[in-house]
Coordinates of C-alpha atoms and ligand atoms in Angstrom, one line a residue:
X4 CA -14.1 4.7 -13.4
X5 CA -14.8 5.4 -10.0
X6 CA -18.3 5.6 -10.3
X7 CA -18.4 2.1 -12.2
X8 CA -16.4 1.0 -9.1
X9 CA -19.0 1.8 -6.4
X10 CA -22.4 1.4 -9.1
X11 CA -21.7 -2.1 -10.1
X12 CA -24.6 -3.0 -7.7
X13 CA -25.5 -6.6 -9.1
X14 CA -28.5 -8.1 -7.3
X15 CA -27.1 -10.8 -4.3
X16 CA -26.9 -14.4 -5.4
X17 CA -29.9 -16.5 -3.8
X18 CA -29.0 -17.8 -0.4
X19 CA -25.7 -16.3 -0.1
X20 CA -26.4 -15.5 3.3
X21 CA -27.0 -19.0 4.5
X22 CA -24.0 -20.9 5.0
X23 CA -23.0 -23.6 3.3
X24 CA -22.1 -26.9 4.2
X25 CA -21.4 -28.4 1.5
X26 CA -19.4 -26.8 -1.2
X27 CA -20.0 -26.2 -5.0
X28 CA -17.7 -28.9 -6.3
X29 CA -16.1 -27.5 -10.0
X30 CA -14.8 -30.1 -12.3
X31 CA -11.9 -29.3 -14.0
X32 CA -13.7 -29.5 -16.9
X33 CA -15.6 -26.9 -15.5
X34 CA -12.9 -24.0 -14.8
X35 CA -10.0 -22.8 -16.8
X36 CA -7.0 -23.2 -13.9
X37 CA -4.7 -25.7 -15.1
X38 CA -2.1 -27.1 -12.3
X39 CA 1.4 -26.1 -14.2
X40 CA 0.3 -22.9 -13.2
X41 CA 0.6 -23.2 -9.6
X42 CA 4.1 -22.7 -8.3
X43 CA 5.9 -26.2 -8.3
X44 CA 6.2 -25.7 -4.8
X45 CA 3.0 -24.8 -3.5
X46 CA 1.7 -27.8 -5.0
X47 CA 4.5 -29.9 -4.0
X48 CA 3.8 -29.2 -0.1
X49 CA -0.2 -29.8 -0.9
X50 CA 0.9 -33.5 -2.3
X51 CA 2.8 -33.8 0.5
X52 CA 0.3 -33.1 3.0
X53 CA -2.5 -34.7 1.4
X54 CA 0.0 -38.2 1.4
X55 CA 0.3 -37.7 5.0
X56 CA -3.0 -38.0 5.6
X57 CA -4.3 -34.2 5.8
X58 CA -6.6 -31.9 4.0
X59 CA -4.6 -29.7 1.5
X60 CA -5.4 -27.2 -0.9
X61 CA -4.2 -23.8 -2.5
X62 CA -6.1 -20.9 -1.7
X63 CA -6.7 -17.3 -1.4
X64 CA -5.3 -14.7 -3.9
X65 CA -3.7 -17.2 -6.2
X66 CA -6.5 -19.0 -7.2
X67 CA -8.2 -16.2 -7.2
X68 CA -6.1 -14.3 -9.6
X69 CA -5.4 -17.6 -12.2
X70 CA -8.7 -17.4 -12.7
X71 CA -8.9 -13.7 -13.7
X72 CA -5.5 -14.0 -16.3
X73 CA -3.4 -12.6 -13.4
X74 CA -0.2 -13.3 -12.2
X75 CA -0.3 -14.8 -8.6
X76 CA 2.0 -12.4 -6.3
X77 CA 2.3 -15.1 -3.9
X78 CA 0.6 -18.9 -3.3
X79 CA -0.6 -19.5 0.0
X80 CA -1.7 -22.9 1.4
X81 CA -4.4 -23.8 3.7
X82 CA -4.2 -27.4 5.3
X83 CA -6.2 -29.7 8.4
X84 CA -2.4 -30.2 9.7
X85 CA -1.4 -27.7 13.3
X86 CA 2.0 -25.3 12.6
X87 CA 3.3 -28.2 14.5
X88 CA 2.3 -30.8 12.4
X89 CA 3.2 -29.0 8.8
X90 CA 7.1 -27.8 10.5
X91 CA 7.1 -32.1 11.5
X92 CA 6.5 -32.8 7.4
X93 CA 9.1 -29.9 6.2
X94 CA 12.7 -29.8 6.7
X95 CA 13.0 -26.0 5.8
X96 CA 9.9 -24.7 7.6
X97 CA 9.5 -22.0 10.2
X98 CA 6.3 -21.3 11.8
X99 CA 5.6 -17.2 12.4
X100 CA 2.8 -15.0 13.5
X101 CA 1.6 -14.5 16.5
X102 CA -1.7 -12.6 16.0
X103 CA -1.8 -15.7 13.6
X104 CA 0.6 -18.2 13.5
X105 CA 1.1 -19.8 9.9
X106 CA 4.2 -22.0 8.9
X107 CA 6.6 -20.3 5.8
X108 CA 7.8 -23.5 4.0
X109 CA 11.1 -22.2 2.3
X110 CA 12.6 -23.3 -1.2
X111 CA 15.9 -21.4 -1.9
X112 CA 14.4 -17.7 -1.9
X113 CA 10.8 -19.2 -2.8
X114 CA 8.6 -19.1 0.5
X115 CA 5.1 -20.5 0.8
X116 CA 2.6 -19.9 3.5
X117 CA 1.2 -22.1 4.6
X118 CA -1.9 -22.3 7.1
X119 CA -3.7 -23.7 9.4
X120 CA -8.2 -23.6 8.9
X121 CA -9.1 -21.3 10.9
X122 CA -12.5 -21.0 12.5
X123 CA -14.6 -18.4 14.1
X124 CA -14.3 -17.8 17.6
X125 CA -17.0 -19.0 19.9
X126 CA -17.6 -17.5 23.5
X127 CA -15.5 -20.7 24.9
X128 CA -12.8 -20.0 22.9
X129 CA -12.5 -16.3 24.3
X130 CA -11.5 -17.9 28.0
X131 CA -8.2 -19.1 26.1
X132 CA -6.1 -16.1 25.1
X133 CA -3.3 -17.5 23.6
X134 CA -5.8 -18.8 20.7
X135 CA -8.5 -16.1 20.6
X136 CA -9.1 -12.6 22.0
X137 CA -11.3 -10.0 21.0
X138 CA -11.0 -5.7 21.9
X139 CA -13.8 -4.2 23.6
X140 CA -15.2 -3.1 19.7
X141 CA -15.0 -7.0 18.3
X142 CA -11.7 -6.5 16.8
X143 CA -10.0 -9.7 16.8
X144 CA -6.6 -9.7 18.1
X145 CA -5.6 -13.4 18.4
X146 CA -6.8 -15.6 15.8
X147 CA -5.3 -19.4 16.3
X148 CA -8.9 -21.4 16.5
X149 CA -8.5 -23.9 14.3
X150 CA -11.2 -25.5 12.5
X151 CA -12.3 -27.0 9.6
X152 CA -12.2 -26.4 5.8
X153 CA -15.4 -25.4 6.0
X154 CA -15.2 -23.2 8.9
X155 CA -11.4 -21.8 7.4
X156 CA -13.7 -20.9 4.1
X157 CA -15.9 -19.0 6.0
X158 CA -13.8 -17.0 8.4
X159 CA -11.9 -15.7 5.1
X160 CA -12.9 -12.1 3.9
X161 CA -14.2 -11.8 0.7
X162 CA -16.2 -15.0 -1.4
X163 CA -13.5 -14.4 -4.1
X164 CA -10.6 -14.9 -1.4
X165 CA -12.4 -17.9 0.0
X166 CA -12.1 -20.9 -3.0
X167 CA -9.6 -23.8 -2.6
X168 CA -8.1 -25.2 -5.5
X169 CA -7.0 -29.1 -5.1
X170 CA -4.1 -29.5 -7.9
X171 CA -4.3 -33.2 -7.0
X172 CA -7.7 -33.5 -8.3
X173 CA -7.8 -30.3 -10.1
X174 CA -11.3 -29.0 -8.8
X175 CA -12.3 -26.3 -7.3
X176 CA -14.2 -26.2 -4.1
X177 CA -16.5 -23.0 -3.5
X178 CA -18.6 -22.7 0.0
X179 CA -19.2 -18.9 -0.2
X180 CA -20.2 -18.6 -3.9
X181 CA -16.9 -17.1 -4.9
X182 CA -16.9 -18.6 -8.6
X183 CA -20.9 -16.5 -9.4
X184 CA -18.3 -13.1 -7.9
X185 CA -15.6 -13.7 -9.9
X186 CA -17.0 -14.6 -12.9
X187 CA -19.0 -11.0 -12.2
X188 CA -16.1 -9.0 -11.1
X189 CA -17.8 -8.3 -7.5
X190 CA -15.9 -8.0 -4.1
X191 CA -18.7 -9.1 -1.5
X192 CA -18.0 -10.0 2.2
X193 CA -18.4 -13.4 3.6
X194 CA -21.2 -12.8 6.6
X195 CA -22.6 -9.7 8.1
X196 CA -20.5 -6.9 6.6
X197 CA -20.3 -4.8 10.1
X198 CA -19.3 -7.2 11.8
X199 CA -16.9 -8.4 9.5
X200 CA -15.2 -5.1 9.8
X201 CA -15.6 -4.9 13.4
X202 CA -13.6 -7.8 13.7
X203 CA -10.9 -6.4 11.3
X204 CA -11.0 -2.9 9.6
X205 CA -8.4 -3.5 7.7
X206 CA -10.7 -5.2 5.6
X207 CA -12.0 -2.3 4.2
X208 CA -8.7 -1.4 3.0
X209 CA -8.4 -4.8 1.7
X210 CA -11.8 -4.4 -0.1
X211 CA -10.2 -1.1 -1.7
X212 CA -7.1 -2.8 -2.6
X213 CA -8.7 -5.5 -4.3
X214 CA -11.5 -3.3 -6.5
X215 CA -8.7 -1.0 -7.3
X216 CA -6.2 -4.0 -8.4
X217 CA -8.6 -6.4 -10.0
X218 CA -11.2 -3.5 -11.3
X219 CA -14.5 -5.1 -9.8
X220 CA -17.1 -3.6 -8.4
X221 CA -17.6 -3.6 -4.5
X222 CA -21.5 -5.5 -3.9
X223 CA -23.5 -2.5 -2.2
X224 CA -23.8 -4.3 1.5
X225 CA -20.1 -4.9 1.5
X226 CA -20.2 -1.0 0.9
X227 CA -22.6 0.2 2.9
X228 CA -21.3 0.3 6.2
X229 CA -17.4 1.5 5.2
X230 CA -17.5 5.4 5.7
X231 CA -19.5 5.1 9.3
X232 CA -16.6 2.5 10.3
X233 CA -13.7 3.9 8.8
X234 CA -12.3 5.5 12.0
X235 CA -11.8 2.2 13.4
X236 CA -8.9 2.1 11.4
X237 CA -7.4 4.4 13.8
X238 CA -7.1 1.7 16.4
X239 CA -4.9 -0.7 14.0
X240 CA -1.3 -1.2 14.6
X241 CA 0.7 1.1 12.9
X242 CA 2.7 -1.3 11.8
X243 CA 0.0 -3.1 10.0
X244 CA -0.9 -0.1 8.7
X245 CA 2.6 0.5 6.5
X246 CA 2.4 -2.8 5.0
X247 CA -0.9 -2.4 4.0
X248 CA -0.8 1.4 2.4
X249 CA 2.5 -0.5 0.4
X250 CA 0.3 -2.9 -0.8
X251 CA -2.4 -0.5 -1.8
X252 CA -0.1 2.3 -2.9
X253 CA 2.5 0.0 -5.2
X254 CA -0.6 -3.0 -6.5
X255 CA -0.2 -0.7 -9.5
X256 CA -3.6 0.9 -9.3
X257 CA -2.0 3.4 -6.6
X258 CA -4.3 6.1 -8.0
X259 CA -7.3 4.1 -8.1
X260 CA -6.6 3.3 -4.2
X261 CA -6.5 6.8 -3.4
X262 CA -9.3 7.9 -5.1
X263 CA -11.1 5.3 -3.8
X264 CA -9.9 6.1 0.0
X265 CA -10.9 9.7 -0.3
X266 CA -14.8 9.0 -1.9
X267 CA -15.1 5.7 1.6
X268 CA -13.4 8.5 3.6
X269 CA -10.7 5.9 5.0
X270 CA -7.8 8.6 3.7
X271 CA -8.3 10.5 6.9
X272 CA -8.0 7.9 9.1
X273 CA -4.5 7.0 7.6
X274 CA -3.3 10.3 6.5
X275 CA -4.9 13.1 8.6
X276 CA -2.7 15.9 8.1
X277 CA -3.0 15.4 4.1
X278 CA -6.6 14.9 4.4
X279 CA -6.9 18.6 5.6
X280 CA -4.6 20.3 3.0
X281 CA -7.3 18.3 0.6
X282 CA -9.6 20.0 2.7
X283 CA -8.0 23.0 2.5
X284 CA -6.4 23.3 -0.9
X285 CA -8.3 20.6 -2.6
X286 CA -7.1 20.9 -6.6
X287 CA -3.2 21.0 -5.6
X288 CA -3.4 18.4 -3.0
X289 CA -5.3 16.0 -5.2
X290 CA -3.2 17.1 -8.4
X291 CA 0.0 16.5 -6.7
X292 CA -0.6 13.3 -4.8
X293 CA -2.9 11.7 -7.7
X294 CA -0.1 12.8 -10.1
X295 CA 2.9 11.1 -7.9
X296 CA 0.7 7.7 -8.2
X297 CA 0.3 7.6 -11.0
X298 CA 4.5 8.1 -12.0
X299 CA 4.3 5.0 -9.1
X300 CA 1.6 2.6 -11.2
X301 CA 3.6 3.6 -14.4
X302 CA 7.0 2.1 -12.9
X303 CA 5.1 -0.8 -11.7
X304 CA 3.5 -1.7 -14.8
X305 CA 7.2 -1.1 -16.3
X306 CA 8.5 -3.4 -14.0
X307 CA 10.7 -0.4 -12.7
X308 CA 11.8 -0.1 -8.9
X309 CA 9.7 2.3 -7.0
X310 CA 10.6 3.5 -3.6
X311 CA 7.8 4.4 -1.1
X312 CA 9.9 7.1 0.2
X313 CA 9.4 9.3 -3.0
X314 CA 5.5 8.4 -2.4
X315 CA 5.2 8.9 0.9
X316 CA 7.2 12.2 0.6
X317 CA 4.2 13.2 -2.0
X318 CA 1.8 12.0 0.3
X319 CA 3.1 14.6 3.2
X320 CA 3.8 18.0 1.1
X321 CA 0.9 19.2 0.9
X322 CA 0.6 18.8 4.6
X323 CA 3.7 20.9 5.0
X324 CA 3.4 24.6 4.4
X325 CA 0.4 25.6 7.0
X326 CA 2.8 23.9 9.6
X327 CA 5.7 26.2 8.6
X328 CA 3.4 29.1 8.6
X329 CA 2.6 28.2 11.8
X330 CA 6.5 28.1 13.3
X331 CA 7.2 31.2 11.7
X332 CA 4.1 33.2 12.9
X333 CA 5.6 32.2 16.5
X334 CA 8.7 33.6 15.1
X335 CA 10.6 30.8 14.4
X336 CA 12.6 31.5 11.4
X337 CA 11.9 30.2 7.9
X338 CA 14.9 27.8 7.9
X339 CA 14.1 26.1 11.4
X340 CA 10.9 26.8 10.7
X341 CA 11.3 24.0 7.8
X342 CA 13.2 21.6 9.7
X343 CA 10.5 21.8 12.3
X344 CA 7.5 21.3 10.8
X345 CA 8.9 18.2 8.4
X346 CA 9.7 16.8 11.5
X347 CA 7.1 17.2 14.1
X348 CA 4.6 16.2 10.3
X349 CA 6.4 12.8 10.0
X350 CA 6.7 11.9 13.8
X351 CA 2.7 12.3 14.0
X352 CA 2.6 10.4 10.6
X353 CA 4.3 7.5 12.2
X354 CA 1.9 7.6 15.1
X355 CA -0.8 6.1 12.3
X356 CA 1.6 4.3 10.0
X357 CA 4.8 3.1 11.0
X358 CA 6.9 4.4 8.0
X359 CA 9.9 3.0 8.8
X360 CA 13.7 4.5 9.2
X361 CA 14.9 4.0 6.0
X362 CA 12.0 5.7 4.2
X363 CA 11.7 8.8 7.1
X364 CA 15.0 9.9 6.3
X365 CA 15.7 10.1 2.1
X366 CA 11.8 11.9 2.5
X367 CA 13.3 14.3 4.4
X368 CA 16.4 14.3 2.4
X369 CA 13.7 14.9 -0.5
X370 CA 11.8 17.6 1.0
X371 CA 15.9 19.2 1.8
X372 CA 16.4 18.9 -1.8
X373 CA 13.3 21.2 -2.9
X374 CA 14.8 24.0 -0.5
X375 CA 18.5 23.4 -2.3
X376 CA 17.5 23.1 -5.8
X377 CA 16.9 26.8 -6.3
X378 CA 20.5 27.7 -5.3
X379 CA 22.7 27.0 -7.8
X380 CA 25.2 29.6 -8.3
X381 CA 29.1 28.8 -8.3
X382 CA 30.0 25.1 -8.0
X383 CA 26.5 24.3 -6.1
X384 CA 24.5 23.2 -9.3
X385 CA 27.2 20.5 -9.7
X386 CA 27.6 19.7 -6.3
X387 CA 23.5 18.9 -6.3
X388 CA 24.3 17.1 -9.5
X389 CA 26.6 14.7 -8.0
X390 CA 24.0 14.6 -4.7
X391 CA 22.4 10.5 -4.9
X392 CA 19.1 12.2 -3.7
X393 CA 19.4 14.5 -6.8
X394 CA 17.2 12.5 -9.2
X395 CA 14.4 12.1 -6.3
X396 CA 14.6 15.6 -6.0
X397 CA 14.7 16.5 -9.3
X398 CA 11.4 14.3 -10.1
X399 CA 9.8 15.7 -7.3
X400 CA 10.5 19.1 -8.2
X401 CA 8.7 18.3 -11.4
X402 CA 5.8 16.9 -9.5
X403 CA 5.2 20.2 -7.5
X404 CA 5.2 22.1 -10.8
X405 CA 3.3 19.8 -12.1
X406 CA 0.6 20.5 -9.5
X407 CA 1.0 24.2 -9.9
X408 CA 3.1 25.4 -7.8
X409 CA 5.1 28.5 -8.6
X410 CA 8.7 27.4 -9.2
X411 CA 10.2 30.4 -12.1
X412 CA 10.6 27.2 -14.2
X413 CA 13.1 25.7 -12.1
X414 CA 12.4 22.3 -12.9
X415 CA 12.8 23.2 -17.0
X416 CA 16.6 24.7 -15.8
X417 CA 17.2 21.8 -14.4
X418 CA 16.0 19.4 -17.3
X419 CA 18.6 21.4 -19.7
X420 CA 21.2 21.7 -17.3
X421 CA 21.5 17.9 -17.3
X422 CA 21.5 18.1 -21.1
X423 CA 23.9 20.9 -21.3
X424 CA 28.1 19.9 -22.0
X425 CA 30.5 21.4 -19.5
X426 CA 30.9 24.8 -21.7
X427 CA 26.8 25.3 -22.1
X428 CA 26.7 24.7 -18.1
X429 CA 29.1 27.2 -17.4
X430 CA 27.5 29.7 -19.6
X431 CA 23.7 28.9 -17.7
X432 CA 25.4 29.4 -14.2
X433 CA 26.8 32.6 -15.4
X434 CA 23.8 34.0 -16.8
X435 CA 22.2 32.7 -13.6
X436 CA 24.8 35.1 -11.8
X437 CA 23.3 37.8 -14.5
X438 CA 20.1 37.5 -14.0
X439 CA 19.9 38.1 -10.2
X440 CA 22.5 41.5 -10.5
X441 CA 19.7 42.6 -13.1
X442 CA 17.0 41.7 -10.9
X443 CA 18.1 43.4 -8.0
X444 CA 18.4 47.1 -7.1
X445 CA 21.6 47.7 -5.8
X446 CA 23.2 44.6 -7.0
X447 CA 26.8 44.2 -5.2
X448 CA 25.5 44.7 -2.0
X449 CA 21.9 42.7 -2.8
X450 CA 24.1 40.2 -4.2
X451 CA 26.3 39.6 -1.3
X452 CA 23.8 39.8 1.4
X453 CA 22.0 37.1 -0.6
X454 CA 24.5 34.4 -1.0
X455 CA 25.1 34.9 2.7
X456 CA 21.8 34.1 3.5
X457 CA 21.8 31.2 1.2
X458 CA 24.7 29.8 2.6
X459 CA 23.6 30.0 6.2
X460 CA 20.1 28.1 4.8
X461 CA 22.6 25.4 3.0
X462 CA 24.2 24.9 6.0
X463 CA 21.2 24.5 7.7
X464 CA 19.9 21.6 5.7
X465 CA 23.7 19.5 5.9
Ligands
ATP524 P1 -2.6 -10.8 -2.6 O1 -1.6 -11.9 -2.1 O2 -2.7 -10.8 -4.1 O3 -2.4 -9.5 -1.9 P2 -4.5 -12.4 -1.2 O4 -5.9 -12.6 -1.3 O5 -3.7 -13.7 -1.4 O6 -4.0 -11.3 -2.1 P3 -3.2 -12.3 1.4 O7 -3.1 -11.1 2.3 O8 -2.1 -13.0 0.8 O9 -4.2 -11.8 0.2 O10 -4.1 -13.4 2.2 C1 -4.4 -14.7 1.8 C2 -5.8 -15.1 2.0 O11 -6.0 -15.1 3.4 C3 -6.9 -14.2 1.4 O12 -7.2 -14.5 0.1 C4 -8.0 -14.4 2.4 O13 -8.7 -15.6 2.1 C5 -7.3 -14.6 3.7 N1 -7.2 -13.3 4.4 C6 -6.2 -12.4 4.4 N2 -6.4 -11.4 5.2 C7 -7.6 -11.6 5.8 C8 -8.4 -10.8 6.7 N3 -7.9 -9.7 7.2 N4 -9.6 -11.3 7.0 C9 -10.0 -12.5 6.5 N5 -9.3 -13.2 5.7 C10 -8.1 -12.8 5.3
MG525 MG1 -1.6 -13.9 -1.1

């Protein structure tokens, strides 16, 4: 798979480096996209434009993926008219972004983006920082220059990303040769692919996301240059960063993604504490993490809800037990020694990917769970029952042993403890009890001194 992914090296179209000025006009005769498709609304604000005088057209990912049999996640529209201009035309429009400021055009719950052309930044436009700015390693930071359709087309990243779909007339205009790339399932770069990347390295995650969603090969100079930039990434906002592993993570080709991020070496650069336990322990790490994505891409493809706490939980484990070692070998005892690591492991997460609040805390509350699940005697093994994190932890339980970790099959107890009736539970907890007297050499006071301990560690984690 992966290797299809990287190998599909087709030869470069003729003069796709020179840019075009004119486009490749295609006919509706000529293409398969049919205008019911669009979203009513989406081509509803492109008639509306286009009657007020401006340049319209839908764009982007949605043509894009009509084209391919794919269901557009989103429709976004690109237009001659300023955020000003577009918010003048709408009555329910808002205009966001700073970094770049586009116009949402709301219907009920339905949004639509809709943008201005863009164009590249020229060394005047650098003087004005509220349209343009650049870091000290080309990384754009500010990108309001507007432009025209022909300049929008070329500023977008990749030729497949950059054809404009007029449902008035129904063509299809192409000025980067995105039609010849689709039609050969290949991700290539509009321009100079280091530079491209310069100006944004998220691209590269974006050229990942889309080979793994769309199964197309990347072109070989759009892949070239990704493992000596990846650690530009580094230098992204965090922010940024979350919403973009979401979006590679949850496409439903999570697994892809990640195998994909390890071979370009852009996993480190997101994820450096889990890149070293794949250093470190490379068959569990992989196992568990490839495993948990591929649970993830199974929901998706269900249509089941997936939360990216469960993922990002996965994502960090394997992270987690040098960093305990590590506490305790300073003496810090094994409970603390927990609670320590998991946090000081997510706070240096964060400092990459800003993983929000409400994931941080049910991953810990996951992680809690593994260190709870093995304690079930008396009313405890109900009381985790009736726990709202059980099921998380209960799956992720699985997962572990699923990636071979050592659990005295816990997870299989667990399984037919859900199963059992109220009688068949009872009888399980008390051969529990059993099973640890005849395990132990003295058993009363073994026994005793045990639960003690385990109660202190419950307490711990509450
Ligand atoms: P999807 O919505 O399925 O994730 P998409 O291609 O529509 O895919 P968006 O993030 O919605 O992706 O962006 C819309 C369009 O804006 C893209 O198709 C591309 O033309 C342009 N674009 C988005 N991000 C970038 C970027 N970082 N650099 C250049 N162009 C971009
Ligand atoms: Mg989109």
């Amino acid at each position: 798979m992966l290797k299809k992914l990287f190998q599909s090296f087709r030869p470069p179209v003729p003069g796709q480096h020179h840019r075009r000025t004119t486009p490749e006009v295609i006919n509706k005769s000529q293409h398969s996209l049919q205008r019911h498709q669009f979203s009513r609304h989406a081509v509803n604000i492109v008639e509306r434009l286009q009657s007020a005088g401006y340049q319209a057209y839908l764009v982007g990912g949605c043509v894009r993926d009509l084209m391919l049999g794919i269901t557009p996640k989103d429709f976004d529209v690109a237009t001659s008219a300023t955020p000003e201009q577009v918010r003048a035309e709408f009555r329910n429009a808002r205009i966001i972004g700073r970094r770049f400021k586009l116009v949402h055009v709301h219907f009920g719950r339905d949004i639509i983006e809709v943008a201005t052309f863009r164009a590249h930044h020229s060394d005047e436009d650098q003087g004005d920082s509220h349209r343009s700015s650049h870091n000290a390693s080309g990384r754009i930071l500010r990108d309001n220059v507007y432009g025209t359709l022909e300049e929008d087309a070329q500023r977008r990243d990749f030729t497949i990303n950059a054809l404009y779909y007029d449902p008035v007339s129904e063509r299809i205009l192409d000025y980067a040769n995105g039609v010849h790339d689709v039609r050969n399932r290949l991700l290539r770069l509009i321009g100079d692919p280091t530079h491209r990347y310069q100006e944004d390295p998220v691209r590269m995650l974006r050229a990942v996301r889309f080979a793994a969603k769309l199964d197309f090969g990347i072109e070989k100079h759009t892949f070239k240059p990704i493992r000596e930039l990846a650690p530009l990434l580094r230098e992204i906002p965090p922010a940024r960063l979350f919403e973009e592993c979401l979006k590679l993570f949850l496409s439903g080709q999570g697994a892809i993604a990640f195998e994909m991020l390890v071979d370009l070496e852009l996993f480190e650069p997101l994820f450096p504490a889990s890149a070293h336990a794949l250093e470190e322990r490379p068959t569990y790490t992989h196992t568990l993490i490839s495993q948990a994505l591929n649970n993830t891409d199974l929901r998706v493809k269900q249509g089941k809800p997936v939360t990216p706490a469960f993922l990002f939980a996965a994502l960090l484990w394997p992270a987690l037990p040098a960093r305990v070692l590590h506490l305790q070998n300073q003496g810090v005892p094994p409970i603390p020694a927990m609670n320590g690591a998991a946090h000081d492991l997510i706070a240096e997460q964060c400092a990459r990917i800003a993983i929000p609040k409400r994931f941080t805390l049910p991953i810990r509350e996951i992680w809690d769970m593994q260190e709870r699940l093995p304690r079930r005697s008396g009313k405890r093994a109900d009381m985790l029952l009736d726990n709202p994190r059980f099921r998380a932890g209960y799956d992720f339980l699985l997962l572990r042993e699923c990636a071979g970790e050592e659990t005295d099959d816990l997870g299989q107890w667990w399984t037919d403890y859900q199963d059992a009736n109220d009688s068949e539970r009872r009888e399980m907890i008390r051969e529990l009890g059993s099973r640890d007297e005849g395990s132990a050499a003295g058993p009363r006071k073994r026994k005793r001194s045990g639960s003690k301990r385990k109660r202190s560690g419950d307490e711990a984690f509450e």
